[in-house]
Short mmCIF file of C-alpha atoms in Angstrom, two decimals:
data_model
loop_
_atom_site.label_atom_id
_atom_site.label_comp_id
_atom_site.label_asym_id
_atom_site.label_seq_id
_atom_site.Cartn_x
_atom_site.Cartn_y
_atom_site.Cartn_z
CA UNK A 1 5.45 48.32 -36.24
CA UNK A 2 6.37 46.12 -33.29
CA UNK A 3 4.66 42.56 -33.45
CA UNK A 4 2.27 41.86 -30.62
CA UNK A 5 3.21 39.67 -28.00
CA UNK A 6 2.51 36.48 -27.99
CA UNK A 7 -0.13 35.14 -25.12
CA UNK A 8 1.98 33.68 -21.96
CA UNK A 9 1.05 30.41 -22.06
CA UNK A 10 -0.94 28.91 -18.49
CA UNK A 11 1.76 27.12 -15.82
CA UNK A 12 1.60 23.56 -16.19
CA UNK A 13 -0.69 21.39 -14.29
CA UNK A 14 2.29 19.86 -12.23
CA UNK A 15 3.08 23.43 -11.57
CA UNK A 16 -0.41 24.56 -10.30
CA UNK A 17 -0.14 21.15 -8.25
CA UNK A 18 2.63 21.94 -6.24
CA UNK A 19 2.08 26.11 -5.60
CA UNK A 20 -1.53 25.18 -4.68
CA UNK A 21 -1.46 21.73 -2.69
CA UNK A 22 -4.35 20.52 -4.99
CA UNK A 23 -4.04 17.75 -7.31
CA UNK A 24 -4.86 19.73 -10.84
CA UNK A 25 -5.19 17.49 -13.92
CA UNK A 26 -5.60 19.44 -17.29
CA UNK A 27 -6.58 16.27 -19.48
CA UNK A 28 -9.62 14.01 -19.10
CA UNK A 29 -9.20 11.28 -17.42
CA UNK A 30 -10.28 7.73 -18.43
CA UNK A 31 -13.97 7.60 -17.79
CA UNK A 32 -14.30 3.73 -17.73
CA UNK A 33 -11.36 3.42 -15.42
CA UNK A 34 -12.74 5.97 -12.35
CA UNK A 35 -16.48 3.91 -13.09
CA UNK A 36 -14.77 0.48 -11.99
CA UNK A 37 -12.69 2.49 -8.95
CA UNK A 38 -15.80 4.16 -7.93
CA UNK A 39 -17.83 0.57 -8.35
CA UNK A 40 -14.99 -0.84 -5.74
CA UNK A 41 -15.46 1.83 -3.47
CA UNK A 42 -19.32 0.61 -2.89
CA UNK A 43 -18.23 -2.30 -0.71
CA UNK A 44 -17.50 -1.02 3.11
CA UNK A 45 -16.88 -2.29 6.43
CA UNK A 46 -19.87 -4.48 6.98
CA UNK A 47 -21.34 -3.76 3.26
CA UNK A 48 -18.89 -7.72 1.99
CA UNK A 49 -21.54 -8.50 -0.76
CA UNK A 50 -23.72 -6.67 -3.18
CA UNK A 51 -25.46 -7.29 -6.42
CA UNK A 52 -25.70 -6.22 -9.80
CA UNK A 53 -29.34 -3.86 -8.33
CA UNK A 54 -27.05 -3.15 -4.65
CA UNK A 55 -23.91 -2.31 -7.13
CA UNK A 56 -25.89 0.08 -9.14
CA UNK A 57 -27.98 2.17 -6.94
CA UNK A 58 -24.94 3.03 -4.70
CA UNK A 59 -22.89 3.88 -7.50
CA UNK A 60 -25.50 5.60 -9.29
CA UNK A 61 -24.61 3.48 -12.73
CA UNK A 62 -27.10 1.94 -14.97
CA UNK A 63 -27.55 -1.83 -14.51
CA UNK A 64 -25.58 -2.35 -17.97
CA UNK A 65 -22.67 -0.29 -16.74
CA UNK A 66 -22.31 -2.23 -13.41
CA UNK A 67 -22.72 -5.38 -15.16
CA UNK A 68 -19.68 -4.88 -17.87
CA UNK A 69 -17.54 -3.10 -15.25
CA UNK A 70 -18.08 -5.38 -12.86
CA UNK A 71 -17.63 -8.80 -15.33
CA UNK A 72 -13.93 -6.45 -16.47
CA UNK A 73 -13.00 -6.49 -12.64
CA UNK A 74 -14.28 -10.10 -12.16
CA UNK A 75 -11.95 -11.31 -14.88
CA UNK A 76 -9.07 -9.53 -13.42
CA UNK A 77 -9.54 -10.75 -10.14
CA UNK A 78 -10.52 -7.90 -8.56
CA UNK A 79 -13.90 -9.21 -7.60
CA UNK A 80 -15.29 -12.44 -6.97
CA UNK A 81 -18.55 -13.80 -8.03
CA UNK A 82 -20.69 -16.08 -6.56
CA UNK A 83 -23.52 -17.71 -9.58
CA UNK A 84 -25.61 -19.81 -7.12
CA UNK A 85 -26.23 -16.07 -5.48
CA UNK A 86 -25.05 -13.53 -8.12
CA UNK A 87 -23.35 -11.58 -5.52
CA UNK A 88 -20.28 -9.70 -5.66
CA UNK A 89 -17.30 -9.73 -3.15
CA UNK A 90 -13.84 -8.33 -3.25
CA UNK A 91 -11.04 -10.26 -4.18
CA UNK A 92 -7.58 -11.86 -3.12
CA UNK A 93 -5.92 -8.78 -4.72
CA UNK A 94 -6.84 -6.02 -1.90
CA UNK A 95 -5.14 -7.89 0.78
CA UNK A 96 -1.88 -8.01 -0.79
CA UNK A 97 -2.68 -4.02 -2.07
CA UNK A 98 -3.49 -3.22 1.65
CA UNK A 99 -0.48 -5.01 3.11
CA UNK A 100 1.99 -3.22 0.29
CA UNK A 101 0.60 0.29 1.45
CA UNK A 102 0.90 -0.44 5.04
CA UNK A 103 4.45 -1.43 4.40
CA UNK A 104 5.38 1.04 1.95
CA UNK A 105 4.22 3.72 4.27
CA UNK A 106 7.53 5.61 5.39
CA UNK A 107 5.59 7.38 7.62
CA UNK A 108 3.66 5.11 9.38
CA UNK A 109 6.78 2.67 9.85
CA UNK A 110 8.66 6.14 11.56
CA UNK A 111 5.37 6.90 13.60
CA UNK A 112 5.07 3.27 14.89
CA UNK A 113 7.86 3.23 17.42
CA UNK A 114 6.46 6.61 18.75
CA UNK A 115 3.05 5.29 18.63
CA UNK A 116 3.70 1.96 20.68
CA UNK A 117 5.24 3.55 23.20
CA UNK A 118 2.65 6.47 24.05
CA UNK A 119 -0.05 3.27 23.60
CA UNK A 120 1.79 0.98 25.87
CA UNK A 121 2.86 3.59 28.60
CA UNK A 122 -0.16 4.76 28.87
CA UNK A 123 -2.21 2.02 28.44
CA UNK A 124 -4.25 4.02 25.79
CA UNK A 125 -5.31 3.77 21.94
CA UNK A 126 -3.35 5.63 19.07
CA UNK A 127 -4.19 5.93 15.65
CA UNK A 128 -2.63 6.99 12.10
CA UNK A 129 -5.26 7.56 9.54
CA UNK A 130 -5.28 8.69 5.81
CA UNK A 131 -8.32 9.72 3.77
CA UNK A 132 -10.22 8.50 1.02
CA UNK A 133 -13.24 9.46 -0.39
CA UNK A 134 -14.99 11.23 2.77
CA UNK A 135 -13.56 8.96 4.76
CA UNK A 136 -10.43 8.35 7.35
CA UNK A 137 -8.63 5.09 6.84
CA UNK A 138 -7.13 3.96 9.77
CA UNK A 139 -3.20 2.99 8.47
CA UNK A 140 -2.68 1.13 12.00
CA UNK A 141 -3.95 1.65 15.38
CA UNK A 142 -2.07 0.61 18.47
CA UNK A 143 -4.63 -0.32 21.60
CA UNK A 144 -3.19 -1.07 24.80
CA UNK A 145 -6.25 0.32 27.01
CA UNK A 146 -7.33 -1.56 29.42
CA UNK A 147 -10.57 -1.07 28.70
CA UNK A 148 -10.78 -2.81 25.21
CA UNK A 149 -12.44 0.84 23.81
CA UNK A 150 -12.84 0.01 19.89
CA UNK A 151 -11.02 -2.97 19.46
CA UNK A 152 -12.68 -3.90 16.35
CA UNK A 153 -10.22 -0.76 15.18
CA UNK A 154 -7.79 -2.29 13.03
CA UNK A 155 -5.59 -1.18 9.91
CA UNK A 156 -8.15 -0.69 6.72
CA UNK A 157 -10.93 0.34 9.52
CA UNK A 158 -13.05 3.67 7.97
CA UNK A 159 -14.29 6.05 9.85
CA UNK A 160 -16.53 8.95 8.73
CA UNK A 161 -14.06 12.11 8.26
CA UNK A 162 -16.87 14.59 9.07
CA UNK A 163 -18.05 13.27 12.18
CA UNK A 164 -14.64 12.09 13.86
CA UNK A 165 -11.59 13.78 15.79
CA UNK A 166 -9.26 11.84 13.23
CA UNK A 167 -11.27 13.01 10.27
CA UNK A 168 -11.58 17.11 11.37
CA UNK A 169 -8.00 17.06 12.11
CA UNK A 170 -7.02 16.08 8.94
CA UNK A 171 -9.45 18.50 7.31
CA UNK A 172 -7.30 20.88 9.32
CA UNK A 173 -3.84 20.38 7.99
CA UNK A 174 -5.11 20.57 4.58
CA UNK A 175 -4.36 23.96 2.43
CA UNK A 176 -7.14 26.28 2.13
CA UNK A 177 -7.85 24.84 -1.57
CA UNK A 178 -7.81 21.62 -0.39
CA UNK A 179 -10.11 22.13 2.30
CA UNK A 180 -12.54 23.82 0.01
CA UNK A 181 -12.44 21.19 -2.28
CA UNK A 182 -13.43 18.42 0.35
CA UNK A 183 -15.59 20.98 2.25
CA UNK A 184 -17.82 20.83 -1.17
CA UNK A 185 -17.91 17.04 -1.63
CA UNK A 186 -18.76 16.27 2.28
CA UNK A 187 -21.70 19.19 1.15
CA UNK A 188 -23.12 16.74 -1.23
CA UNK A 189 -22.61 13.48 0.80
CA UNK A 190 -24.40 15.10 3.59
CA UNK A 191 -27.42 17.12 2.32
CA UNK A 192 -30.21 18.14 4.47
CA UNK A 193 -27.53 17.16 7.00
CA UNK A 194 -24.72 19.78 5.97
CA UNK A 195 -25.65 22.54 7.79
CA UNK A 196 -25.49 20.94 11.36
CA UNK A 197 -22.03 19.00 10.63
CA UNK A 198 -20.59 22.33 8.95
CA UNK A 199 -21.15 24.22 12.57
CA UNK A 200 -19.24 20.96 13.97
CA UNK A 201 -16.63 21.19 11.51
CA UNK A 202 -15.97 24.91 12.03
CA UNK A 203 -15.63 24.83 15.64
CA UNK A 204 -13.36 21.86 14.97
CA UNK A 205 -11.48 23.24 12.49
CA UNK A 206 -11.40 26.35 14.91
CA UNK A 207 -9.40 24.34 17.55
CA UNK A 208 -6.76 23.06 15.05
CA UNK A 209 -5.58 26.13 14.42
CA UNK A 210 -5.36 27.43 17.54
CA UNK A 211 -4.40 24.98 19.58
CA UNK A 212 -3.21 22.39 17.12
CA UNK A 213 -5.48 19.67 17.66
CA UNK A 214 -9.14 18.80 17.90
CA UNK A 215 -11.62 16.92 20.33
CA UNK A 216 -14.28 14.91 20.36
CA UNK A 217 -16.76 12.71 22.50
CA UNK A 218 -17.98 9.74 20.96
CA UNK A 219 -21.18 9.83 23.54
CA UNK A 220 -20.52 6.39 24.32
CA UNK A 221 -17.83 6.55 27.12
CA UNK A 222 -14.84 7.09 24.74
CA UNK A 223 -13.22 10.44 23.79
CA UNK A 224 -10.61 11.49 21.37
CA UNK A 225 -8.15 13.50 20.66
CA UNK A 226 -6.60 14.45 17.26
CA UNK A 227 -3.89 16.22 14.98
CA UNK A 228 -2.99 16.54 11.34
CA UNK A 229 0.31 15.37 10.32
CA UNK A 230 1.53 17.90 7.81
CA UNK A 231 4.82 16.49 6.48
CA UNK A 232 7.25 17.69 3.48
CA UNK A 233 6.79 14.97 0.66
CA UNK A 234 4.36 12.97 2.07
CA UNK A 235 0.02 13.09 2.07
CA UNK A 236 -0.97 14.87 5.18
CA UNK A 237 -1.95 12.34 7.77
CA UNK A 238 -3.71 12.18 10.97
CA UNK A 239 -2.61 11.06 14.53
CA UNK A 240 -5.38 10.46 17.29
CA UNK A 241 -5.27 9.49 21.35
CA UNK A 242 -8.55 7.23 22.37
CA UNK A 243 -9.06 7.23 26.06
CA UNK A 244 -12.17 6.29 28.41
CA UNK A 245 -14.27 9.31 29.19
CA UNK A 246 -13.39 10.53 32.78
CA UNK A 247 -15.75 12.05 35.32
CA UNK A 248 -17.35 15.11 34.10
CA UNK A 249 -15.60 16.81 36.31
CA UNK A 250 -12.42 16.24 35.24
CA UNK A 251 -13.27 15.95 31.00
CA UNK A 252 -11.59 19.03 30.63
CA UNK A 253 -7.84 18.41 32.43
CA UNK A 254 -7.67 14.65 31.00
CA UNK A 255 -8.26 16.30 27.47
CA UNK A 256 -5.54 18.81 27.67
CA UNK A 257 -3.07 15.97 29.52
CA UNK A 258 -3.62 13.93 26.29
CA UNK A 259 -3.53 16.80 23.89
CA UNK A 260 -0.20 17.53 25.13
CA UNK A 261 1.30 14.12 24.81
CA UNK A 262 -0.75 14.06 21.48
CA UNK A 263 1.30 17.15 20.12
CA UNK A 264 4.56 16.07 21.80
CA UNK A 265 4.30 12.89 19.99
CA UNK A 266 3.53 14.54 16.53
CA UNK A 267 6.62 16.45 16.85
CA UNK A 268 8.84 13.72 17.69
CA UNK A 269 7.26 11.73 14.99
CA UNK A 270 7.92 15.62 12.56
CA UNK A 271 11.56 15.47 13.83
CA UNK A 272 12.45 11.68 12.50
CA UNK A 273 11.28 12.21 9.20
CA UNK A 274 13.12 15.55 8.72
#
């Protein structure tokens, strides 16, 4: 009697990682650890302090929790604490963290030649952006406009990936599981909000893959255009043009003369890292 076969055992998790685009992690992972990443993630542009209370209802983390994690990160450095106020601030750590991704970035030091020289010729803003969390992280921006548009922009500056050019063109160069996945959190941070920003984000998302980039109009004078970086080896990126809003008139020509050089310069940038 022949034996039965025994079950084919499931790919591997590195496997399923690289045929789907999706980080997949079989194992747990180490619950105290993501509590203290997600406790750093509470402070934000303009957020530089925040209590034990201000720690714990962003984070969602009983008062205890916050108070161990945050006396753990406190002892490593990670935070600062002030007694006289019992406020929390980040510490000394981040800026050397920051400055070792900036330089470490492969693609952003290949993109920055490219970048200056569409910025300076033009006498306009470009951008390179990663994500995190919900959020686009600007990795540098290069602003030559003449009009100072955003120049509180700067490397580390996050912008909301939902409701930006940068941010829906990113969304678009993800893979379909990808997408999904961030699609479902940006559901949740929303809420009763979702349903008008998922119409946005379709259209949006609509544009990338047709024409290979995505617009938007910041309502206060400044429009932008954007396109996902999709590069071999390397976290998908996105590259954005900043201009000043022309007459209405002419909205449509100025967006398609800087979605051009937008694409042109995304290739360029495609071709030196192949």
């Amino acid at each position: 009697m022949p034996r039965p076969r025994p079950a084919a055992s499931s790919p591997s998790s590195r496997r399923r990682t690289r045929e789907s685009g999706v980080f997949v992690r079989d194992t747990p992972g180490v619950r105290s650890l993501e509590r203290g990443l997600q406790l750093l993630r509470a402070f934000r542009p303009g957020i530089t302090s925040l209590s034990n209370a201000e720690l714990a209802e962003r984070t969602g983390f009983p008062r205890a929790s916050v108070s161990r994690l945050a006396a753990t990160l406190v002892s490593e450095g990670f935070l600062d604490h002030e007694v006289s106020t019992g406020l929390y601030r980040l510490g000394a750590p981040f800026l050397g963290l920051g400055l070792a991704v900036r330089n470490g970035s492969t693609v952003l030091q290949t993109a920055l030649p490219f970048m200056r020289e569409v910025s300076e010729g033009q006498r306009i803003n470009v951008g390179l952006a990663l994500a995190d969390d919900c959020d686009v992280v600007y990795l540098d921006s290069v602003r030559k406009s003449h009009l100072g548009i955003f120049r509180h922009i700067i490397a580390g500056t996050r912008l909301p990936m939902a409701e930006t050019a940068l941010g829906r063109a990113w969304l678009g160069g993800q893979t379909p599981a990808a997408r999904r996945q961030m699609l479902d959190l940006l559901a949740l941070r929303y809420e009763e909000r979702w349903g008008g920003i998922r119409r946005d984000l379709a259209t949006a998302l609509a544009a990338v893959r047709r024409d290979g980039y995505c617009g938007f109009d910041h309502r206060n004078g400044v429009m932008a255009v954007a396109a996902p970086l999709v590069l071999p080896g390397h976290p998908v990126h996105a590259l954005n043009i900043s201009y000043r809003a022309p007459a209405e008139d002419r909205q449509r020509a100025t967006e398609q003369q800087y979605a051009e050089l937008l694409l042109r310069t995304a290739a360029r940038i495609r071709r030196a890292l192949a």
